[in-house]
CSV table of N, CA, C and O in Angstrom, one decimal:
chain,number,residue,atom,x,y,z
A,147,MET,N,191.2,134.1,112.7
A,147,MET,CA,191.8,133.3,111.9
A,147,MET,C,192.0,133.6,110.1
A,147,MET,O,192.8,134.0,110.7
A,148,VAL,N,190.9,134.1,109.4
A,148,VAL,CA,191.2,134.8,108.0
A,148,VAL,C,191.0,135.8,108.2
A,148,VAL,O,190.4,136.8,109.0
A,149,ASP,N,192.0,137.3,107.8
A,149,ASP,CA,191.9,138.3,108.1
A,149,ASP,C,190.5,139.1,106.6
A,149,ASP,O,191.1,138.4,106.2
A,150,ALA,N,189.7,139.6,107.2
A,150,ALA,CA,188.3,139.9,106.6
A,150,ALA,C,189.3,140.4,104.9
A,150,ALA,O,188.3,140.8,104.6
A,151,LYS,N,189.9,141.7,105.6
A,151,LYS,CA,190.8,142.3,104.7
A,151,LYS,C,191.6,141.6,103.2
A,151,LYS,O,192.2,142.1,102.4
A,152,GLY,N,192.1,140.2,103.9
A,152,GLY,CA,193.0,139.8,102.6
A,152,GLY,C,192.5,137.9,102.9
A,152,GLY,O,191.6,137.3,103.6
A,153,ILE,N,193.8,137.4,102.4
A,153,ILE,CA,193.3,136.2,102.3
A,153,ILE,C,194.7,135.2,103.5
A,153,ILE,O,194.4,134.3,103.3
A,154,CYS,N,195.4,136.1,103.9
A,154,CYS,CA,196.2,135.3,104.7
A,154,CYS,C,195.4,134.9,106.2
A,154,CYS,O,195.5,135.2,106.7
A,155,THR,N,196.6,133.5,106.4
A,155,THR,CA,196.3,132.9,107.3
A,155,THR,C,197.7,132.2,108.1
A,155,THR,O,198.5,131.9,107.5
A,156,THR,N,197.4,131.6,109.6
A,156,THR,CA,198.6,130.7,109.6
A,156,THR,C,198.5,129.5,109.8
A,156,THR,O,197.5,128.8,109.2
A,157,PRO,N,199.7,128.4,109.5
A,157,PRO,CA,199.3,127.3,108.9
A,157,PRO,C,198.5,126.1,110.3
A,157,PRO,O,198.0,125.9,110.0
A,158,GLN,N,198.5,127.1,111.3
A,158,GLN,CA,197.4,126.3,112.3
A,158,GLN,C,195.9,126.4,112.0
A,158,GLN,O,195.2,125.4,112.2
A,159,ASN,N,195.8,127.6,111.0
A,159,ASN,CA,194.5,128.3,111.2
A,159,ASN,C,194.1,127.6,109.5
A,159,ASN,O,192.3,128.3,109.2
A,160,ALA,N,195.2,126.8,109.0
A,160,ALA,CA,194.5,127.3,107.3
A,160,ALA,C,193.0,125.8,107.1
A,160,ALA,O,192.7,126.2,107.0
A,161,SER,N,193.6,125.0,107.7
A,161,SER,CA,192.3,124.5,108.0
A,161,SER,C,190.5,124.6,108.3
A,161,SER,O,189.9,124.5,107.6
A,162,ALA,N,190.5,125.1,109.0
A,162,ALA,CA,188.8,126.5,109.3
A,162,ALA,C,189.2,127.5,108.3
A,162,ALA,O,187.9,127.8,107.5
A,163,ALA,N,190.2,128.1,108.1
A,163,ALA,CA,190.1,128.9,107.0
A,163,ALA,C,189.6,128.3,105.9
A,163,ALA,O,188.9,129.1,104.7
A,164,LEU,N,190.2,127.5,105.6
A,164,LEU,CA,189.4,126.5,104.3
A,164,LEU,C,188.2,126.5,104.0
A,164,LEU,O,187.0,126.5,103.1
A,165,ASN,N,188.2,125.5,105.4
A,165,ASN,CA,186.4,124.9,105.5
A,165,ASN,C,185.6,126.8,105.7
A,165,ASN,O,184.4,126.5,104.9
A,166,ASN,N,186.5,127.9,105.7
A,166,ASN,CA,185.4,128.8,106.0
A,166,ASN,C,185.4,129.5,104.2
A,166,ASN,O,183.6,129.6,104.1
A,167,ALA,N,186.0,129.4,104.0
A,167,ALA,CA,185.6,129.8,102.4
A,167,ALA,C,185.2,129.1,101.4
A,167,ALA,O,184.3,129.2,100.7
A,168,VAL,N,184.9,127.9,101.6
A,168,VAL,CA,183.8,126.9,101.3
A,168,VAL,C,183.0,127.0,101.7
A,168,VAL,O,182.1,126.8,100.3
A,169,ALA,N,182.4,127.1,102.8
A,169,ALA,CA,181.1,127.5,103.5
A,169,ALA,C,180.9,128.7,102.2
A,169,ALA,O,179.6,128.8,102.0
A,170,ALA,N,181.7,129.5,102.6
A,170,ALA,CA,181.1,131.6,101.9
A,170,ALA,C,180.8,131.3,100.4
A,170,ALA,O,179.6,131.4,99.4
A,171,VAL,N,181.5,130.3,99.6
A,171,VAL,CA,181.5,129.9,98.5
A,171,VAL,C,180.1,129.3,97.6
A,171,VAL,O,179.2,129.6,97.3
A,172,LEU,N,180.0,128.3,98.5
A,172,LEU,CA,178.6,127.3,98.7
A,172,LEU,C,177.4,128.8,99.4
A,172,LEU,O,176.5,128.2,98.6
A,173,ALA,N,177.6,129.3,99.7
A,173,ALA,CA,176.5,130.2,100.3
A,173,ALA,C,175.7,130.8,99.4
A,173,ALA,O,174.5,132.0,99.2
A,174,GLY,N,176.4,131.4,97.7
A,174,GLY,CA,176.4,132.2,96.7
A,174,GLY,C,177.3,133.4,96.9
A,174,GLY,O,177.8,134.0,98.1
A,175,LEU,N,177.4,133.9,95.2
A,175,LEU,CA,177.9,135.1,95.2
A,175,LEU,C,176.9,136.5,96.2
A,175,LEU,O,176.1,136.1,95.8
A,176,PRO,N,178.2,137.6,96.3
A,176,PRO,CA,176.9,138.7,96.9
A,176,PRO,C,175.8,138.7,95.4
A,176,PRO,O,176.6,138.6,94.6
A,177,PRO,N,175.6,139.7,95.6
A,177,PRO,CA,174.8,140.5,94.2
A,177,PRO,C,175.8,141.6,93.6
A,177,PRO,O,176.0,141.7,94.5
A,178,TRP,N,175.3,141.4,92.7
A,178,TRP,CA,175.6,142.8,91.5
A,178,TRP,C,175.4,143.9,92.0
A,178,TRP,O,174.7,144.1,91.9
A,179,THR,N,177.1,144.4,92.2
A,179,THR,CA,176.5,146.3,93.1
A,179,THR,C,176.7,146.9,91.6
A,179,THR,O,175.9,148.4,91.7
A,180,ALA,N,177.2,146.6,89.8
A,180,ALA,CA,177.4,147.5,89.3
A,180,ALA,C,176.3,148.4,88.7
A,180,ALA,O,175.1,147.0,88.2
A,181,GLN,N,176.1,149.5,88.4
A,181,GLN,CA,174.7,150.3,88.2
A,181,GLN,C,174.9,149.8,86.6
A,181,GLN,O,174.1,149.0,85.6
A,182,ARG,N,176.1,149.4,85.9
A,182,ARG,CA,176.1,149.2,84.2
A,182,ARG,C,177.5,148.0,83.8
A,182,ARG,O,178.2,148.1,84.8
A,183,THR,N,177.1,147.9,83.4
A,183,THR,CA,178.2,146.3,82.5
A,183,THR,C,179.0,147.1,81.5
A,183,THR,O,178.2,147.9,80.6
A,184,PRO,N,180.2,146.3,81.3
A,184,PRO,CA,180.8,147.2,80.2
A,184,PRO,C,180.3,146.4,79.0
A,184,PRO,O,179.8,145.6,79.1
A,185,ARG,N,180.3,147.2,78.2
A,185,ARG,CA,180.0,147.0,76.5
A,185,ARG,C,180.7,145.5,76.2
A,185,ARG,O,181.9,145.3,76.1
A,186,ALA,N,179.9,144.7,75.3
A,186,ALA,CA,181.1,143.9,74.7
A,186,ALA,C,181.8,144.0,73.4
A,186,ALA,O,181.5,145.2,72.8
A,187,GLN,N,183.0,143.8,73.8
A,187,GLN,CA,183.8,144.1,72.6
A,187,GLN,C,183.9,143.1,71.9
A,187,GLN,O,183.3,141.7,72.2
A,188,ALA,N,184.3,143.5,70.5
A,188,ALA,CA,184.1,142.6,69.3
A,188,ALA,C,185.5,141.9,69.0
A,188,ALA,O,185.2,140.5,68.9
A,189,THR,N,186.8,142.2,69.8
A,189,THR,CA,188.0,141.5,69.9
A,189,THR,C,188.4,141.2,71.1
A,189,THR,O,188.3,142.3,71.9
A,190,VAL,N,188.8,140.1,71.3
A,190,VAL,CA,188.9,140.0,72.8
A,190,VAL,C,190.4,138.9,72.7
A,190,VAL,O,191.1,138.7,72.3
A,191,ARG,N,191.5,140.4,73.6
A,191,ARG,CA,192.8,140.1,73.6
A,191,ARG,C,193.3,139.2,75.2
A,191,ARG,O,193.1,139.5,75.8
A,192,ILE,N,193.9,138.1,75.1
A,192,ILE,CA,194.3,137.6,76.4
A,192,ILE,C,195.5,138.0,76.7
A,192,ILE,O,197.0,137.9,75.5
A,193,ALA,N,196.3,138.2,78.2
A,193,ALA,CA,198.0,138.0,77.7
A,193,ALA,C,197.8,137.3,79.2
A,193,ALA,O,197.4,136.4,80.0
A,194,TYR,N,199.0,135.9,78.6
A,194,TYR,CA,199.4,135.0,79.2
A,194,TYR,C,200.2,135.4,80.1
A,194,TYR,O,201.8,135.7,79.4
A,195,LEU,N,201.1,135.1,81.1
A,195,LEU,CA,201.9,134.6,81.9
A,195,LEU,C,202.0,133.1,82.8
A,195,LEU,O,201.8,133.1,83.1
A,196,VAL,N,203.4,133.2,82.0
A,196,VAL,CA,203.7,131.5,82.5
A,196,VAL,C,205.4,131.3,83.0
A,196,VAL,O,206.2,132.1,82.3
A,197,GLN,N,205.6,131.3,84.0
A,197,GLN,CA,206.6,131.1,85.4
A,197,GLN,C,207.1,129.0,84.5
A,197,GLN,O,206.2,128.9,84.6
A,198,VAL,N,208.8,129.6,83.6
A,198,VAL,CA,209.3,128.2,83.9
A,198,VAL,C,210.4,128.0,85.0
A,198,VAL,O,211.4,128.9,85.0
A,199,ALA,N,210.5,126.6,84.7
A,199,ALA,CA,211.8,126.5,86.0
A,199,ALA,C,212.4,125.2,85.5
A,199,ALA,O,214.3,125.5,85.4
A,200,LEU,N,212.0,124.3,85.3
A,200,LEU,CA,212.8,123.1,84.8
A,200,LEU,C,212.5,123.0,83.8
A,200,LEU,O,211.8,122.7,82.6
A,201,GLU,N,213.9,122.8,83.1
A,201,GLU,CA,214.2,123.1,81.2
A,201,GLU,C,213.4,121.3,80.9
A,201,GLU,O,213.2,121.3,80.0
A,202,THR,N,213.6,120.6,81.7
A,202,THR,CA,212.8,118.8,81.2
A,202,THR,C,211.3,119.7,80.8
A,202,THR,O,210.6,118.3,80.1
A,203,LYS,N,211.1,120.5,81.4
A,203,LYS,CA,209.3,121.1,80.8
A,203,LYS,C,209.7,121.4,80.1
A,203,LYS,O,208.6,121.7,79.2
A,204,LEU,N,210.5,122.2,79.2
A,204,LEU,CA,210.0,123.0,78.0
A,204,LEU,C,209.3,122.3,76.9
A,204,LEU,O,208.6,123.4,75.9
A,205,PRO,N,209.2,121.2,77.1
A,205,PRO,CA,209.0,120.8,75.3
A,205,PRO,C,207.2,120.3,75.4
A,205,PRO,O,207.0,121.1,75.1
A,206,MET,N,206.8,120.6,77.1
A,206,MET,CA,204.9,120.5,77.5
A,206,MET,C,204.7,122.5,77.0
A,206,MET,O,204.1,122.3,76.5
A,207,VAL,N,205.9,123.4,77.5
A,207,VAL,CA,205.5,124.6,77.7
A,207,VAL,C,205.4,124.7,75.8
A,207,VAL,O,204.7,125.6,75.8
A,208,ARG,N,206.5,124.7,75.4
A,208,ARG,CA,206.7,124.7,73.8
A,208,ARG,C,205.0,124.3,73.3
A,208,ARG,O,204.4,124.6,72.5
A,209,ARG,N,204.5,122.6,73.1
A,209,ARG,CA,203.7,122.6,72.9
A,209,ARG,C,202.4,122.9,73.3
A,209,ARG,O,201.3,123.5,72.5
A,210,VAL,N,202.0,123.6,74.6
A,210,VAL,CA,201.0,124.4,74.7
A,210,VAL,C,201.0,125.6,73.8
A,210,VAL,O,200.0,126.0,73.9
A,211,PHE,N,202.5,126.2,73.2
A,211,PHE,CA,202.7,127.6,73.3
A,211,PHE,C,201.7,127.4,71.6
A,211,PHE,O,201.4,128.3,71.7
A,212,ASN,N,202.4,126.5,71.5
A,212,ASN,CA,202.2,126.2,70.0
A,212,ASN,C,200.8,126.0,69.5
A,212,ASN,O,200.2,126.2,69.1
A,213,ARG,N,199.6,125.3,70.5
A,213,ARG,CA,198.2,125.3,70.8
A,213,ARG,C,197.4,126.7,71.0
A,213,ARG,O,196.7,126.7,70.9
A,214,LEU,N,198.1,127.4,72.1
A,214,LEU,CA,197.8,128.8,72.2
A,214,LEU,C,198.2,130.1,71.6
A,214,LEU,O,197.2,130.9,71.2
A,215,TYR,N,198.7,130.0,71.3
A,215,TYR,CA,199.2,131.7,70.4
A,215,TYR,C,199.1,131.8,69.7
A,215,TYR,O,198.7,131.6,68.4
A,216,SER,N,198.4,132.8,69.0
A,216,SER,CA,198.3,134.1,68.3
A,216,SER,C,198.9,135.5,68.2
A,216,SER,O,199.4,135.8,69.5
A,217,GLU,N,198.4,136.0,67.2
A,217,GLU,CA,199.1,137.3,67.8
A,217,GLU,C,199.0,138.5,68.4
A,217,GLU,O,199.1,139.5,68.4
A,218,GLU,N,197.3,138.1,67.7
A,218,GLU,CA,196.0,138.8,69.0
A,218,GLU,C,196.7,139.6,70.4
A,218,GLU,O,196.9,140.1,71.0
A,219,ASP,N,197.4,138.0,70.9
A,219,ASP,CA,197.3,137.7,72.1
A,219,ASP,C,199.3,138.4,72.4
A,219,ASP,O,199.9,138.0,71.8
A,220,ALA,N,199.3,138.6,73.8
A,220,ALA,CA,200.5,138.6,74.3
A,220,ALA,C,201.2,137.7,75.5
A,220,ALA,O,200.3,136.9,76.2
A,221,PHE,N,202.6,137.1,75.6
A,221,PHE,CA,202.7,136.0,76.3
A,221,PHE,C,204.2,136.2,76.7
A,221,PHE,O,204.8,137.3,76.4
A,222,LEU,N,204.1,136.3,77.9
A,222,LEU,CA,205.0,136.4,78.7
A,222,LEU,C,205.8,135.9,79.6
A,222,LEU,O,205.0,134.8,80.1
A,223,TYR,N,207.0,135.2,79.3
A,223,TYR,CA,207.5,133.7,79.7
A,223,TYR,C,208.4,134.4,81.0
A,223,TYR,O,209.0,134.9,81.1
A,224,LEU,N,208.5,133.6,82.1
A,224,LEU,CA,209.2,134.0,83.2
A,224,LEU,C,210.1,133.3,83.7
A,224,LEU,O,209.7,131.7,83.8
A,225,SER,N,211.6,132.7,83.4
A,225,SER,CA,212.4,131.8,83.7
A,225,SER,C,212.8,131.9,85.0
A,225,SER,O,212.8,132.9,85.3
A,226,ASP,N,212.9,131.0,86.2
A,226,ASP,CA,213.8,131.5,87.0
A,226,ASP,C,215.5,131.2,87.3
A,226,ASP,O,215.7,130.6,86.7
A,227,ALA,N,215.3,132.5,87.4
A,227,ALA,CA,217.1,133.1,87.4
A,227,ALA,C,217.9,131.8,87.6
A,227,ALA,O,219.1,132.1,87.6
A,228,ARG,N,218.2,131.2,88.8
A,228,ARG,CA,218.5,130.6,90.0
A,228,ARG,C,218.7,129.2,88.5
A,228,ARG,O,219.7,128.8,89.2
A,229,ILE,N,217.7,128.5,87.9
A,229,ILE,CA,218.1,127.9,87.6
A,229,ILE,C,217.7,127.1,85.6
A,229,ILE,O,218.4,126.0,85.3
A,230,LEU,N,217.4,127.9,85.3
A,230,LEU,CA,216.7,128.2,84.0
A,230,LEU,C,217.1,130.0,83.2
A,230,LEU,O,216.5,130.5,82.8
A,231,ASP,N,217.9,129.5,82.5
A,231,ASP,CA,218.8,130.5,81.3
A,231,ASP,C,217.3,131.6,80.6
A,231,ASP,O,217.1,130.1,79.2
A,232,PRO,N,217.1,132.3,80.7
A,232,PRO,CA,215.8,132.6,79.1
A,232,PRO,C,215.9,132.3,78.1
A,232,PRO,O,215.6,131.9,76.9
A,233,SER,N,217.5,131.9,77.6
A,233,SER,CA,218.0,132.3,76.5
A,233,SER,C,217.3,130.3,75.7
A,233,SER,O,216.7,130.4,75.0
A,234,ARG,N,217.2,129.8,76.9
A,234,ARG,CA,216.8,128.0,76.6
A,234,ARG,C,215.5,128.3,76.2
A,234,ARG,O,214.8,127.4,75.7
A,235,VAL,N,214.7,129.2,77.2
A,235,VAL,CA,213.4,129.0,77.4
A,235,VAL,C,212.8,129.5,75.9
A,235,VAL,O,212.1,128.8,74.8
A,236,GLU,N,213.8,130.8,75.2
A,236,GLU,CA,213.3,131.5,73.6
A,236,GLU,C,213.4,130.2,72.8
A,236,GLU,O,213.0,129.9,71.9
A,237,ALA,N,214.5,129.4,72.8
A,237,ALA,CA,214.8,128.5,71.7
A,237,ALA,C,214.1,127.0,71.9
A,237,ALA,O,213.8,126.5,70.5
A,238,ALA,N,213.6,127.0,73.0
A,238,ALA,CA,212.2,125.8,73.4
A,238,ALA,C,211.0,126.6,72.6
A,238,ALA,O,210.6,126.0,71.9
A,239,LEU,N,210.8,127.6,73.2
A,239,LEU,CA,209.7,127.9,72.2
A,239,LEU,C,209.7,128.6,70.6
A,239,LEU,O,208.7,129.0,70.4
A,240,GLY,N,211.5,128.5,70.6
A,240,GLY,CA,211.3,129.0,69.1
A,240,GLY,C,210.9,130.5,68.5
A,240,GLY,O,210.5,130.5,67.2
A,241,VAL,N,211.3,131.2,69.7
A,241,VAL,CA,211.5,132.7,69.5
A,241,VAL,C,212.5,133.4,69.7
A,241,VAL,O,212.4,134.5,69.7
A,242,ALA,N,213.9,132.6,69.8
A,242,ALA,CA,215.2,133.2,69.7
A,242,ALA,C,215.2,133.8,68.2
A,242,ALA,O,215.4,133.2,67.1
A,243,GLY,N,216.2,134.9,68.5
A,243,GLY,CA,216.4,135.9,67.4
A,243,GLY,C,215.8,136.1,66.6
A,243,GLY,O,215.0,136.4,66.5
A,244,ALA,N,216.0,135.5,65.4
A,244,ALA,CA,215.1,135.4,63.8
A,244,ALA,C,213.9,136.0,63.8
A,244,ALA,O,212.6,136.4,63.7
A,245,ALA,N,214.1,134.7,64.8
A,245,ALA,CA,212.2,134.3,65.1
A,245,ALA,C,211.9,134.9,65.7
A,245,ALA,O,210.7,134.2,66.0
A,246,ALA,N,212.4,135.8,66.4
A,246,ALA,CA,211.1,136.9,67.3
A,246,ALA,C,210.1,137.3,67.3
A,246,ALA,O,210.2,137.4,66.4
A,247,ARG,N,209.3,137.0,68.3
A,247,ARG,CA,207.7,137.5,67.8
A,247,ARG,C,207.5,139.2,68.5
A,247,ARG,O,208.6,139.2,69.9
A,248,LYS,N,207.0,139.6,68.4
A,248,LYS,CA,206.4,141.2,68.7
A,248,LYS,C,206.0,141.0,70.2
A,248,LYS,O,206.0,142.0,71.0
A,249,ASN,N,205.3,139.9,70.4
A,249,ASN,CA,203.6,139.4,71.4
A,249,ASN,C,204.7,137.9,72.5
A,249,ASN,O,203.5,137.7,72.9
A,250,VAL,N,206.2,138.3,72.7
A,250,VAL,CA,206.4,136.7,73.3
A,250,VAL,C,207.7,138.2,73.4
A,250,VAL,O,208.5,138.5,73.0
A,251,TRP,N,207.7,137.5,75.2
A,251,TRP,CA,208.5,138.2,76.1
A,251,TRP,C,209.4,136.8,76.7
A,251,TRP,O,208.5,136.1,77.5
A,252,VAL,N,210.5,137.1,76.6
A,252,VAL,CA,210.7,136.0,77.8
A,252,VAL,C,212.1,137.0,78.4
A,252,VAL,O,212.8,137.3,78.5
A,253,ARG,N,211.9,136.5,79.8
A,253,ARG,CA,212.7,137.3,81.1
A,253,ARG,C,213.1,136.6,82.1
A,253,ARG,O,212.0,135.3,82.8
A,254,ALA,N,214.0,136.7,82.5
A,254,ALA,CA,214.6,136.0,84.2
A,254,ALA,C,213.6,136.7,85.5
A,254,ALA,O,213.5,137.9,85.3
A,255,ALA,N,213.1,135.5,86.3
A,255,ALA,CA,212.7,136.3,87.4
A,255,ALA,C,213.6,136.0,88.4
A,255,ALA,O,214.1,134.8,88.2
A,256,PRO,N,213.4,136.8,89.8
A,256,PRO,CA,213.7,135.8,90.8
A,256,PRO,C,213.8,134.8,91.3
A,256,PRO,O,212.6,134.6,91.3
A,257,HIS,N,214.8,133.8,92.0
A,257,HIS,CA,214.1,132.7,92.5
A,257,HIS,C,213.3,133.0,93.9
A,257,HIS,O,213.8,133.7,94.8
A,258,THR,N,212.4,132.3,94.2
A,258,THR,CA,211.2,132.7,94.9
A,258,THR,C,211.5,132.2,96.0
A,258,THR,O,211.0,132.9,97.4
A,259,GLY,N,212.1,131.1,96.0
A,259,GLY,CA,212.2,130.2,97.4
A,259,GLY,C,211.2,129.5,97.6
A,259,GLY,O,211.8,128.3,99.0
A,260,PHE,N,210.6,129.6,97.4
A,260,PHE,CA,209.0,128.2,97.3
A,260,PHE,C,208.9,127.8,96.2
A,260,PHE,O,209.0,128.6,95.1
A,261,TYR,N,207.7,126.4,96.3
A,261,TYR,CA,207.2,125.6,94.7
A,261,TYR,C,206.3,127.1,94.0
A,261,TYR,O,205.2,127.0,94.4
A,262,THR,N,206.1,127.0,93.3
A,262,THR,CA,205.4,128.4,92.6
A,262,THR,C,205.9,128.3,91.4
A,262,THR,O,205.5,128.3,89.9
A,263,TRP,N,206.7,127.0,90.1
A,263,TRP,CA,207.4,126.8,89.1
A,263,TRP,C,206.3,125.7,88.6
A,263,TRP,O,206.7,124.9,89.3
A,264,PRO,N,205.8,125.5,87.4
A,264,PRO,CA,205.2,126.4,86.8
A,264,PRO,C,203.9,126.8,86.8
A,264,PRO,O,203.4,126.0,87.6
A,265,ARG,N,203.4,127.4,86.6
A,265,ARG,CA,202.2,128.2,86.5
A,265,ARG,C,201.9,129.0,85.4
A,265,ARG,O,203.1,129.6,85.1
A,266,VAL,N,200.9,129.2,85.2
A,266,VAL,CA,200.2,130.0,84.4
A,266,VAL,C,199.2,130.8,84.8
A,266,VAL,O,198.2,130.1,85.2
A,267,GLN,N,198.7,131.8,84.2
A,267,GLN,CA,197.9,133.2,84.6
A,267,GLN,C,197.7,133.6,83.3
A,267,GLN,O,198.5,133.5,82.5
A,268,VAL,N,196.1,133.9,83.1
A,268,VAL,CA,195.8,134.2,81.3
A,268,VAL,C,194.7,135.5,82.4
A,268,VAL,O,194.2,135.2,83.6
A,269,VAL,N,195.0,136.8,82.0
A,269,VAL,CA,194.3,137.7,82.1
A,269,VAL,C,193.7,137.9,80.5
A,269,VAL,O,194.2,137.9,79.6
A,270,LEU,N,192.3,138.4,80.8
A,270,LEU,CA,192.0,139.1,79.8
A,270,LEU,C,191.1,140.3,79.8
A,270,LEU,O,191.5,141.1,80.4
């Protein structure tokens, strides 16, 4: 069914793999084995990875950016190189040219060939 070392499965086994994963989650998390936990941090910084492909979604991307933006955090926007030029994303975010910010980057990413856009990843 599902490889014990990973999360890959075949389409034929997807339903069974999902059911097994649900059962494992419902059974509870394994015991915490770490001897020590990291000390608490006074300041938490967040790195956002945002993938963008559709120009029609840029107003929503800008709205979310305006709500999330902090000088302490990092923002990396990847635009689908086949569909959306990074300069359009920069303009929509208001970070093009003289308005550039040191913690916001917009880069072209290769087209994946399967649907993954838009997706947001947050890293603490």
